[in-house]
């Protein structure tokens, strides 16, 4: 199977749009949409609660996606927890693991390139446990180096929480090497994989991370579905995040509760069944195309845009050598949101702002940026339209949009 733009109804319905907001969410192929619709048209039963045939079939299909996801990550299916998204998964680690592991004086190591979902939960849990937050210094270009991590480690560090790839700069961290450093110091590593998992093969057995989080919608799947991978022994130590149906074996009026083992103890209530089934179809599509092919199709587009924008005197590119399909830039003298609005008027979709990484401003010395993010269904022709539009932009043209 080869990737084909015709597989994506959105592109057929918006033939003139250059969609460069893939770091926020990717488009969905027809097979994903069909799988979601099929659930409503032919199943519509809940999982794990019914004794009729449709309930059994739905549960089997749902659990098959868990196994499929585990195979995609080279991990045991008992370590795969379905959540509502990467933010939910990251909060789950902070609250349910952090509250158990962290004690007064312990340290959580973060860095300024993290998404808010990998910073704010740790702020909250540190306050509750009287732990401390420390930051690993970034290089001048915003990269996180192994040397800086080594220098930041000390005996009080209990958890290191980092992204696999930055959602602003597209830099890819060497997670395997980082994990070795963290584990050598007797600490745990928690990884935000939202920006990497849809672009490259992930082998969690090889990486040996303790936790890994991501969202289905950034890799062709439906919104409202996330994954938390955790080593089984660590998931067992974690407290429950929510309580309710499906999470317990039994309870009584005295307040005695016996919870199920992970992942069931974290999956309370009726899940996003159609979304999980659609995610299975997305995994089918990605596996058929091949993760190496996906990266090979995306990289020339990123490189072209980065190279051409870097030649322009009125443009500053922050991440010319990024490994992921992201180019972040500013246009001198024009507010980032105005640049995005101008590009939108040319039928080019990008993202502008702080990209939920507000602490990175102090490293880049720039409050906001424009982010163009690419995926394998984008084309060089679309990329040329973006470059030409940025080349010709003026402050007067952006002002005219509001007159």
JSON list of C-alpha atoms in Angstrom, two decimals, residues 54-269:
[
{"chain": "A", "resi": 54, "resn": "UNK", "atom": "CA", "xyz": [-22.79, -7.48, 20.00]},
{"chain": "A", "resi": 55, "resn": "UNK", "atom": "CA", "xyz": [-21.29, -6.54, 23.37]},
{"chain": "A", "resi": 56, "resn": "UNK", "atom": "CA", "xyz": [-18.90, -9.47, 23.11]},
{"chain": "A", "resi": 57, "resn": "UNK", "atom": "CA", "xyz": [-17.90, -8.56, 19.55]},
{"chain": "A", "resi": 58, "resn": "UNK", "atom": "CA", "xyz": [-17.39, -4.91, 20.47]},
{"chain": "A", "resi": 59, "resn": "UNK", "atom": "CA", "xyz": [-15.22, -5.85, 23.46]},
{"chain": "A", "resi": 60, "resn": "UNK", "atom": "CA", "xyz": [-13.13, -8.23, 21.39]},
{"chain": "A", "resi": 61, "resn": "UNK", "atom": "CA", "xyz": [-12.61, -5.59, 18.69]},
{"chain": "A", "resi": 62, "resn": "UNK", "atom": "CA", "xyz": [-11.74, -2.97, 21.28]},
{"chain": "A", "resi": 63, "resn": "UNK", "atom": "CA", "xyz": [-9.18, -5.19, 23.01]},
{"chain": "A", "resi": 64, "resn": "UNK", "atom": "CA", "xyz": [-7.74, -6.18, 19.64]},
{"chain": "A", "resi": 65, "resn": "UNK", "atom": "CA", "xyz": [-6.75, -2.54, 19.13]},
{"chain": "A", "resi": 66, "resn": "UNK", "atom": "CA", "xyz": [-4.94, -2.60, 22.47]},
{"chain": "A", "resi": 67, "resn": "UNK", "atom": "CA", "xyz": [-2.95, -5.60, 21.24]},
{"chain": "A", "resi": 68, "resn": "UNK", "atom": "CA", "xyz": [-2.39, -3.90, 17.89]},
{"chain": "A", "resi": 69, "resn": "UNK", "atom": "CA", "xyz": [-1.10, -0.77, 19.60]},
{"chain": "A", "resi": 70, "resn": "UNK", "atom": "CA", "xyz": [1.20, -2.82, 21.82]},
{"chain": "A", "resi": 71, "resn": "UNK", "atom": "CA", "xyz": [2.67, -4.50, 18.75]},
{"chain": "A", "resi": 72, "resn": "UNK", "atom": "CA", "xyz": [3.14, -1.10, 17.10]},
{"chain": "A", "resi": 73, "resn": "UNK", "atom": "CA", "xyz": [5.17, 0.00, 20.15]},
{"chain": "A", "resi": 74, "resn": "UNK", "atom": "CA", "xyz": [6.86, -3.37, 20.81]},
{"chain": "A", "resi": 75, "resn": "UNK", "atom": "CA", "xyz": [5.34, -3.46, 24.29]},
{"chain": "A", "resi": 76, "resn": "UNK", "atom": "CA", "xyz": [3.06, -5.82, 26.26]},
{"chain": "A", "resi": 77, "resn": "UNK", "atom": "CA", "xyz": [-0.64, -5.10, 25.86]},
{"chain": "A", "resi": 78, "resn": "UNK", "atom": "CA", "xyz": [-1.03, -5.09, 29.67]},
{"chain": "A", "resi": 79, "resn": "UNK", "atom": "CA", "xyz": [1.09, -1.91, 29.65]},
{"chain": "A", "resi": 80, "resn": "UNK", "atom": "CA", "xyz": [-1.23, -0.03, 27.25]},
{"chain": "A", "resi": 81, "resn": "UNK", "atom": "CA", "xyz": [-3.81, 2.22, 28.91]},
{"chain": "A", "resi": 82, "resn": "UNK", "atom": "CA", "xyz": [-6.43, 3.98, 26.80]},
{"chain": "A", "resi": 83, "resn": "UNK", "atom": "CA", "xyz": [-7.00, 7.62, 27.78]},
{"chain": "A", "resi": 84, "resn": "UNK", "atom": "CA", "xyz": [-8.61, 10.66, 26.19]},
{"chain": "A", "resi": 85, "resn": "UNK", "atom": "CA", "xyz": [-5.32, 12.02, 24.84]},
{"chain": "A", "resi": 86, "resn": "UNK", "atom": "CA", "xyz": [-1.67, 12.75, 25.59]},
{"chain": "A", "resi": 87, "resn": "UNK", "atom": "CA", "xyz": [-2.62, 15.47, 28.08]},
{"chain": "A", "resi": 88, "resn": "UNK", "atom": "CA", "xyz": [-4.74, 12.98, 30.02]},
{"chain": "A", "resi": 89, "resn": "UNK", "atom": "CA", "xyz": [-1.92, 10.43, 29.93]},
{"chain": "A", "resi": 90, "resn": "UNK", "atom": "CA", "xyz": [0.67, 12.91, 31.18]},
{"chain": "A", "resi": 91, "resn": "UNK", "atom": "CA", "xyz": [-1.65, 14.07, 33.97]},
{"chain": "A", "resi": 92, "resn": "UNK", "atom": "CA", "xyz": [-2.24, 10.46, 34.91]},
{"chain": "A", "resi": 93, "resn": "UNK", "atom": "CA", "xyz": [1.48, 9.87, 35.41]},
{"chain": "A", "resi": 94, "resn": "UNK", "atom": "CA", "xyz": [1.94, 13.05, 37.43]},
{"chain": "A", "resi": 95, "resn": "UNK", "atom": "CA", "xyz": [-1.05, 12.52, 39.70]},
{"chain": "A", "resi": 96, "resn": "UNK", "atom": "CA", "xyz": [-1.21, 8.74, 40.06]},
{"chain": "A", "resi": 97, "resn": "UNK", "atom": "CA", "xyz": [2.51, 7.98, 39.99]},
{"chain": "A", "resi": 98, "resn": "UNK", "atom": "CA", "xyz": [3.96, 11.24, 41.26]},
{"chain": "A", "resi": 99, "resn": "UNK", "atom": "CA", "xyz": [1.71, 11.34, 44.30]},
{"chain": "A", "resi": 100, "resn": "UNK", "atom": "CA", "xyz": [2.89, 7.85, 45.28]},
{"chain": "A", "resi": 101, "resn": "UNK", "atom": "CA", "xyz": [6.60, 8.21, 44.51]},
{"chain": "A", "resi": 102, "resn": "UNK", "atom": "CA", "xyz": [7.44, 11.82, 45.38]},
{"chain": "A", "resi": 103, "resn": "UNK", "atom": "CA", "xyz": [8.29, 12.91, 48.90]},
{"chain": "A", "resi": 104, "resn": "UNK", "atom": "CA", "xyz": [9.30, 16.22, 50.41]},
{"chain": "A", "resi": 105, "resn": "UNK", "atom": "CA", "xyz": [12.61, 17.39, 48.95]},
{"chain": "A", "resi": 106, "resn": "UNK", "atom": "CA", "xyz": [12.46, 15.07, 45.90]},
{"chain": "A", "resi": 107, "resn": "UNK", "atom": "CA", "xyz": [13.06, 16.72, 42.52]},
{"chain": "A", "resi": 108, "resn": "UNK", "atom": "CA", "xyz": [11.24, 16.52, 39.20]},
{"chain": "A", "resi": 109, "resn": "UNK", "atom": "CA", "xyz": [13.46, 17.55, 36.28]},
{"chain": "A", "resi": 110, "resn": "UNK", "atom": "CA", "xyz": [11.80, 19.39, 33.39]},
{"chain": "A", "resi": 111, "resn": "UNK", "atom": "CA", "xyz": [13.00, 21.76, 30.66]},
{"chain": "A", "resi": 112, "resn": "UNK", "atom": "CA", "xyz": [11.67, 24.90, 29.02]},
{"chain": "A", "resi": 113, "resn": "UNK", "atom": "CA", "xyz": [10.85, 23.24, 25.69]},
{"chain": "A", "resi": 114, "resn": "UNK", "atom": "CA", "xyz": [8.04, 21.13, 27.16]},
{"chain": "A", "resi": 115, "resn": "UNK", "atom": "CA", "xyz": [4.37, 21.41, 26.28]},
{"chain": "A", "resi": 116, "resn": "UNK", "atom": "CA", "xyz": [2.19, 22.75, 29.08]},
{"chain": "A", "resi": 117, "resn": "UNK", "atom": "CA", "xyz": [0.71, 19.28, 29.53]},
{"chain": "A", "resi": 118, "resn": "UNK", "atom": "CA", "xyz": [4.15, 18.05, 30.58]},
{"chain": "A", "resi": 119, "resn": "UNK", "atom": "CA", "xyz": [4.81, 20.96, 32.96]},
{"chain": "A", "resi": 120, "resn": "UNK", "atom": "CA", "xyz": [1.64, 22.11, 34.69]},
{"chain": "A", "resi": 121, "resn": "UNK", "atom": "CA", "xyz": [0.67, 18.71, 36.18]},
{"chain": "A", "resi": 122, "resn": "UNK", "atom": "CA", "xyz": [4.13, 18.49, 37.74]},
{"chain": "A", "resi": 123, "resn": "UNK", "atom": "CA", "xyz": [3.79, 21.97, 39.23]},
{"chain": "A", "resi": 124, "resn": "UNK", "atom": "CA", "xyz": [0.57, 20.89, 40.89]},
{"chain": "A", "resi": 125, "resn": "UNK", "atom": "CA", "xyz": [1.84, 17.55, 42.21]},
{"chain": "A", "resi": 126, "resn": "UNK", "atom": "CA", "xyz": [5.08, 19.12, 43.43]},
{"chain": "A", "resi": 127, "resn": "UNK", "atom": "CA", "xyz": [3.07, 21.57, 45.51]},
{"chain": "A", "resi": 128, "resn": "UNK", "atom": "CA", "xyz": [1.00, 18.77, 47.02]},
{"chain": "A", "resi": 129, "resn": "UNK", "atom": "CA", "xyz": [3.97, 16.49, 47.79]},
{"chain": "A", "resi": 130, "resn": "UNK", "atom": "CA", "xyz": [6.40, 19.32, 48.70]},
{"chain": "A", "resi": 131, "resn": "UNK", "atom": "CA", "xyz": [8.72, 18.13, 45.96]},
{"chain": "A", "resi": 132, "resn": "UNK", "atom": "CA", "xyz": [10.74, 20.61, 43.91]},
{"chain": "A", "resi": 133, "resn": "UNK", "atom": "CA", "xyz": [10.80, 21.42, 40.20]},
{"chain": "A", "resi": 134, "resn": "UNK", "atom": "CA", "xyz": [14.17, 21.98, 38.55]},
{"chain": "A", "resi": 135, "resn": "UNK", "atom": "CA", "xyz": [14.92, 22.76, 34.90]},
{"chain": "A", "resi": 136, "resn": "UNK", "atom": "CA", "xyz": [17.59, 21.28, 32.67]},
{"chain": "A", "resi": 137, "resn": "UNK", "atom": "CA", "xyz": [19.28, 24.19, 30.86]},
{"chain": "A", "resi": 138, "resn": "UNK", "atom": "CA", "xyz": [18.74, 24.20, 27.10]},
{"chain": "A", "resi": 139, "resn": "UNK", "atom": "CA", "xyz": [21.32, 25.02, 24.47]},
{"chain": "A", "resi": 140, "resn": "UNK", "atom": "CA", "xyz": [21.11, 28.40, 22.72]},
{"chain": "A", "resi": 141, "resn": "UNK", "atom": "CA", "xyz": [19.13, 26.89, 19.85]},
{"chain": "A", "resi": 142, "resn": "UNK", "atom": "CA", "xyz": [16.63, 25.30, 22.23]},
{"chain": "A", "resi": 143, "resn": "UNK", "atom": "CA", "xyz": [18.01, 21.76, 22.12]},
{"chain": "A", "resi": 144, "resn": "UNK", "atom": "CA", "xyz": [18.28, 19.54, 25.18]},
{"chain": "A", "resi": 145, "resn": "UNK", "atom": "CA", "xyz": [21.76, 18.00, 25.29]},
{"chain": "A", "resi": 146, "resn": "UNK", "atom": "CA", "xyz": [22.83, 14.81, 27.01]},
{"chain": "A", "resi": 147, "resn": "UNK", "atom": "CA", "xyz": [25.61, 16.73, 28.73]},
{"chain": "A", "resi": 148, "resn": "UNK", "atom": "CA", "xyz": [23.12, 19.19, 30.24]},
{"chain": "A", "resi": 149, "resn": "UNK", "atom": "CA", "xyz": [21.00, 16.29, 31.47]},
{"chain": "A", "resi": 150, "resn": "UNK", "atom": "CA", "xyz": [24.02, 14.65, 33.10]},
{"chain": "A", "resi": 151, "resn": "UNK", "atom": "CA", "xyz": [24.93, 17.88, 34.88]},
{"chain": "A", "resi": 152, "resn": "UNK", "atom": "CA", "xyz": [21.35, 18.36, 36.08]},
{"chain": "A", "resi": 153, "resn": "UNK", "atom": "CA", "xyz": [21.08, 14.89, 37.62]},
{"chain": "A", "resi": 154, "resn": "UNK", "atom": "CA", "xyz": [21.74, 14.51, 41.37]},
{"chain": "A", "resi": 155, "resn": "UNK", "atom": "CA", "xyz": [20.64, 12.14, 44.16]},
{"chain": "A", "resi": 156, "resn": "UNK", "atom": "CA", "xyz": [17.38, 13.99, 44.90]},
{"chain": "A", "resi": 157, "resn": "UNK", "atom": "CA", "xyz": [16.09, 13.71, 41.31]},
{"chain": "A", "resi": 158, "resn": "UNK", "atom": "CA", "xyz": [13.28, 11.18, 41.30]},
{"chain": "A", "resi": 159, "resn": "UNK", "atom": "CA", "xyz": [11.54, 11.81, 37.95]},
{"chain": "A", "resi": 160, "resn": "UNK", "atom": "CA", "xyz": [12.71, 13.26, 34.62]},
{"chain": "A", "resi": 161, "resn": "UNK", "atom": "CA", "xyz": [9.89, 14.27, 32.28]},
{"chain": "A", "resi": 162, "resn": "UNK", "atom": "CA", "xyz": [10.84, 15.16, 28.69]},
{"chain": "A", "resi": 163, "resn": "UNK", "atom": "CA", "xyz": [9.41, 15.23, 25.18]},
{"chain": "A", "resi": 164, "resn": "UNK", "atom": "CA", "xyz": [10.59, 12.87, 22.49]},
{"chain": "A", "resi": 165, "resn": "UNK", "atom": "CA", "xyz": [10.24, 15.67, 19.94]},
{"chain": "A", "resi": 166, "resn": "UNK", "atom": "CA", "xyz": [9.51, 19.34, 20.56]},
{"chain": "A", "resi": 167, "resn": "UNK", "atom": "CA", "xyz": [6.14, 20.54, 19.28]},
{"chain": "A", "resi": 168, "resn": "UNK", "atom": "CA", "xyz": [7.65, 23.97, 18.53]},
{"chain": "A", "resi": 169, "resn": "UNK", "atom": "CA", "xyz": [11.14, 23.22, 17.21]},
{"chain": "A", "resi": 170, "resn": "UNK", "atom": "CA", "xyz": [10.83, 19.65, 15.97]},
{"chain": "A", "resi": 171, "resn": "UNK", "atom": "CA", "xyz": [14.07, 18.62, 17.67]},
{"chain": "A", "resi": 172, "resn": "UNK", "atom": "CA", "xyz": [14.30, 14.89, 18.42]},
{"chain": "A", "resi": 173, "resn": "UNK", "atom": "CA", "xyz": [15.73, 13.94, 21.80]},
{"chain": "A", "resi": 174, "resn": "UNK", "atom": "CA", "xyz": [17.93, 10.86, 22.16]},
{"chain": "A", "resi": 175, "resn": "UNK", "atom": "CA", "xyz": [15.53, 9.14, 24.53]},
{"chain": "A", "resi": 176, "resn": "UNK", "atom": "CA", "xyz": [17.45, 5.87, 24.70]},
{"chain": "A", "resi": 177, "resn": "UNK", "atom": "CA", "xyz": [20.61, 7.64, 25.88]},
{"chain": "A", "resi": 178, "resn": "UNK", "atom": "CA", "xyz": [18.61, 9.86, 28.22]},
{"chain": "A", "resi": 179, "resn": "UNK", "atom": "CA", "xyz": [16.91, 6.82, 29.74]},
{"chain": "A", "resi": 180, "resn": "UNK", "atom": "CA", "xyz": [20.27, 5.20, 30.44]},
{"chain": "A", "resi": 181, "resn": "UNK", "atom": "CA", "xyz": [21.45, 8.36, 32.24]},
{"chain": "A", "resi": 182, "resn": "UNK", "atom": "CA", "xyz": [18.26, 8.67, 34.27]},
{"chain": "A", "resi": 183, "resn": "UNK", "atom": "CA", "xyz": [18.22, 5.01, 35.27]},
{"chain": "A", "resi": 184, "resn": "UNK", "atom": "CA", "xyz": [21.89, 5.11, 36.24]},
{"chain": "A", "resi": 185, "resn": "UNK", "atom": "CA", "xyz": [20.88, 7.69, 38.85]},
{"chain": "A", "resi": 186, "resn": "UNK", "atom": "CA", "xyz": [17.99, 5.54, 40.12]},
{"chain": "A", "resi": 187, "resn": "UNK", "atom": "CA", "xyz": [15.31, 7.88, 38.75]},
{"chain": "A", "resi": 188, "resn": "UNK", "atom": "CA", "xyz": [12.30, 7.36, 36.45]},
{"chain": "A", "resi": 189, "resn": "UNK", "atom": "CA", "xyz": [11.79, 8.81, 32.98]},
{"chain": "A", "resi": 190, "resn": "UNK", "atom": "CA", "xyz": [8.43, 9.97, 31.61]},
{"chain": "A", "resi": 191, "resn": "UNK", "atom": "CA", "xyz": [8.25, 10.75, 27.88]},
{"chain": "A", "resi": 192, "resn": "UNK", "atom": "CA", "xyz": [5.79, 12.86, 25.91]},
{"chain": "A", "resi": 193, "resn": "UNK", "atom": "CA", "xyz": [5.77, 11.11, 22.54]},
{"chain": "A", "resi": 194, "resn": "UNK", "atom": "CA", "xyz": [2.93, 13.08, 20.94]},
{"chain": "A", "resi": 195, "resn": "UNK", "atom": "CA", "xyz": [5.09, 14.57, 18.18]},
{"chain": "A", "resi": 196, "resn": "UNK", "atom": "CA", "xyz": [7.22, 11.53, 17.38]},
{"chain": "A", "resi": 197, "resn": "UNK", "atom": "CA", "xyz": [5.05, 8.45, 17.32]},
{"chain": "A", "resi": 198, "resn": "UNK", "atom": "CA", "xyz": [3.30, 9.30, 14.03]},
{"chain": "A", "resi": 199, "resn": "UNK", "atom": "CA", "xyz": [6.58, 10.02, 12.24]},
{"chain": "A", "resi": 200, "resn": "UNK", "atom": "CA", "xyz": [8.96, 7.23, 13.19]},
{"chain": "A", "resi": 201, "resn": "UNK", "atom": "CA", "xyz": [9.06, 3.65, 14.41]},
{"chain": "A", "resi": 202, "resn": "UNK", "atom": "CA", "xyz": [8.89, 3.44, 18.21]},
{"chain": "A", "resi": 203, "resn": "UNK", "atom": "CA", "xyz": [10.38, 0.47, 20.07]},
{"chain": "A", "resi": 204, "resn": "UNK", "atom": "CA", "xyz": [9.61, 0.90, 23.76]},
{"chain": "A", "resi": 205, "resn": "UNK", "atom": "CA", "xyz": [11.41, -2.28, 24.73]},
{"chain": "A", "resi": 206, "resn": "UNK", "atom": "CA", "xyz": [14.57, -0.88, 23.21]},
{"chain": "A", "resi": 207, "resn": "UNK", "atom": "CA", "xyz": [14.08, 2.64, 24.62]},
{"chain": "A", "resi": 208, "resn": "UNK", "atom": "CA", "xyz": [13.37, 1.17, 28.09]},
{"chain": "A", "resi": 209, "resn": "UNK", "atom": "CA", "xyz": [11.38, 4.26, 29.17]},
{"chain": "A", "resi": 210, "resn": "UNK", "atom": "CA", "xyz": [9.17, 4.03, 32.24]},
{"chain": "A", "resi": 211, "resn": "UNK", "atom": "CA", "xyz": [6.22, 5.94, 30.74]},
{"chain": "A", "resi": 212, "resn": "UNK", "atom": "CA", "xyz": [5.34, 7.06, 27.21]},
{"chain": "A", "resi": 213, "resn": "UNK", "atom": "CA", "xyz": [2.28, 9.14, 26.23]},
{"chain": "A", "resi": 214, "resn": "UNK", "atom": "CA", "xyz": [0.71, 10.15, 22.91]},
{"chain": "A", "resi": 215, "resn": "UNK", "atom": "CA", "xyz": [-2.56, 10.96, 21.11]},
{"chain": "A", "resi": 216, "resn": "UNK", "atom": "CA", "xyz": [-4.24, 9.07, 18.27]},
{"chain": "A", "resi": 217, "resn": "UNK", "atom": "CA", "xyz": [-5.31, 12.23, 16.44]},
{"chain": "A", "resi": 218, "resn": "UNK", "atom": "CA", "xyz": [-1.71, 13.22, 15.68]},
{"chain": "A", "resi": 219, "resn": "UNK", "atom": "CA", "xyz": [-1.23, 9.97, 13.77]},
{"chain": "A", "resi": 220, "resn": "UNK", "atom": "CA", "xyz": [-4.34, 9.78, 11.53]},
{"chain": "A", "resi": 221, "resn": "UNK", "atom": "CA", "xyz": [-6.67, 8.56, 14.29]},
{"chain": "A", "resi": 222, "resn": "UNK", "atom": "CA", "xyz": [-9.79, 10.13, 15.81]},
{"chain": "A", "resi": 223, "resn": "UNK", "atom": "CA", "xyz": [-9.70, 12.82, 18.46]},
{"chain": "A", "resi": 224, "resn": "UNK", "atom": "CA", "xyz": [-10.42, 11.91, 22.08]},
{"chain": "A", "resi": 225, "resn": "UNK", "atom": "CA", "xyz": [-8.15, 8.85, 22.17]},
{"chain": "A", "resi": 226, "resn": "UNK", "atom": "CA", "xyz": [-4.79, 8.70, 23.89]},
{"chain": "A", "resi": 227, "resn": "UNK", "atom": "CA", "xyz": [-2.32, 6.09, 25.03]},
{"chain": "A", "resi": 228, "resn": "UNK", "atom": "CA", "xyz": [-0.33, 5.79, 28.20]},
{"chain": "A", "resi": 229, "resn": "UNK", "atom": "CA", "xyz": [2.35, 3.14, 28.17]},
{"chain": "A", "resi": 230, "resn": "UNK", "atom": "CA", "xyz": [3.79, 2.29, 31.56]},
{"chain": "A", "resi": 231, "resn": "UNK", "atom": "CA", "xyz": [5.97, -0.55, 32.78]},
{"chain": "A", "resi": 232, "resn": "UNK", "atom": "CA", "xyz": [3.65, -3.04, 34.44]},
{"chain": "A", "resi": 233, "resn": "UNK", "atom": "CA", "xyz": [5.29, -2.88, 37.86]},
{"chain": "A", "resi": 234, "resn": "UNK", "atom": "CA", "xyz": [4.95, 0.91, 37.84]},
{"chain": "A", "resi": 235, "resn": "UNK", "atom": "CA", "xyz": [1.32, 0.87, 36.72]},
{"chain": "A", "resi": 236, "resn": "UNK", "atom": "CA", "xyz": [0.63, -1.48, 39.62]},
{"chain": "A", "resi": 237, "resn": "UNK", "atom": "CA", "xyz": [2.11, 1.05, 42.07]},
{"chain": "A", "resi": 238, "resn": "UNK", "atom": "CA", "xyz": [-0.02, 3.91, 40.78]},
{"chain": "A", "resi": 239, "resn": "UNK", "atom": "CA", "xyz": [-3.13, 5.13, 42.55]},
{"chain": "A", "resi": 240, "resn": "UNK", "atom": "CA", "xyz": [-6.42, 5.32, 40.66]},
{"chain": "A", "resi": 241, "resn": "UNK", "atom": "CA", "xyz": [-7.08, 8.62, 38.87]},
{"chain": "A", "resi": 242, "resn": "UNK", "atom": "CA", "xyz": [-10.86, 8.31, 38.63]},
{"chain": "A", "resi": 243, "resn": "UNK", "atom": "CA", "xyz": [-13.10, 5.81, 40.42]},
{"chain": "A", "resi": 244, "resn": "UNK", "atom": "CA", "xyz": [-16.21, 4.13, 39.12]},
{"chain": "A", "resi": 245, "resn": "UNK", "atom": "CA", "xyz": [-17.60, 1.47, 36.84]},
{"chain": "A", "resi": 246, "resn": "UNK", "atom": "CA", "xyz": [-15.17, -0.99, 35.31]},
{"chain": "A", "resi": 247, "resn": "UNK", "atom": "CA", "xyz": [-12.22, -0.13, 37.54]},
{"chain": "A", "resi": 248, "resn": "UNK", "atom": "CA", "xyz": [-13.00, -2.34, 40.54]},
{"chain": "A", "resi": 249, "resn": "UNK", "atom": "CA", "xyz": [-13.46, -6.01, 41.35]},
{"chain": "A", "resi": 250, "resn": "UNK", "atom": "CA", "xyz": [-15.70, -5.35, 44.35]},
{"chain": "A", "resi": 251, "resn": "UNK", "atom": "CA", "xyz": [-16.46, -2.88, 47.12]},
{"chain": "A", "resi": 252, "resn": "UNK", "atom": "CA", "xyz": [-18.70, -2.77, 50.17]},
{"chain": "A", "resi": 253, "resn": "UNK", "atom": "CA", "xyz": [-20.52, -0.26, 52.35]},
{"chain": "A", "resi": 254, "resn": "UNK", "atom": "CA", "xyz": [-17.55, -0.11, 54.74]},
{"chain": "A", "resi": 255, "resn": "UNK", "atom": "CA", "xyz": [-15.46, 1.49, 52.02]},
{"chain": "A", "resi": 256, "resn": "UNK", "atom": "CA", "xyz": [-13.34, -1.58, 51.30]},
{"chain": "A", "resi": 257, "resn": "UNK", "atom": "CA", "xyz": [-12.39, -1.52, 47.61]},
{"chain": "A", "resi": 258, "resn": "UNK", "atom": "CA", "xyz": [-10.49, -4.02, 45.51]},
{"chain": "A", "resi": 259, "resn": "UNK", "atom": "CA", "xyz": [-9.38, -2.48, 42.20]},
{"chain": "A", "resi": 260, "resn": "UNK", "atom": "CA", "xyz": [-8.60, -4.39, 39.05]},
{"chain": "A", "resi": 261, "resn": "UNK", "atom": "CA", "xyz": [-5.06, -4.58, 37.75]},
{"chain": "A", "resi": 262, "resn": "UNK", "atom": "CA", "xyz": [-3.85, -2.14, 35.14]},
{"chain": "A", "resi": 263, "resn": "UNK", "atom": "CA", "xyz": [-4.89, -1.17, 32.59]},
{"chain": "A", "resi": 264, "resn": "UNK", "atom": "CA", "xyz": [-8.50, -1.73, 33.69]},
{"chain": "A", "resi": 265, "resn": "UNK", "atom": "CA", "xyz": [-8.14, 0.20, 36.96]},
{"chain": "A", "resi": 266, "resn": "UNK", "atom": "CA", "xyz": [-7.48, 3.40, 34.96]},
{"chain": "A", "resi": 267, "resn": "UNK", "atom": "CA", "xyz": [-10.25, 2.95, 32.38]},
{"chain": "A", "resi": 268, "resn": "UNK", "atom": "CA", "xyz": [-13.35, 4.07, 34.22]},
{"chain": "A", "resi": 269, "resn": "UNK", "atom": "CA", "xyz": [-16.79, 4.23, 32.61]}
]
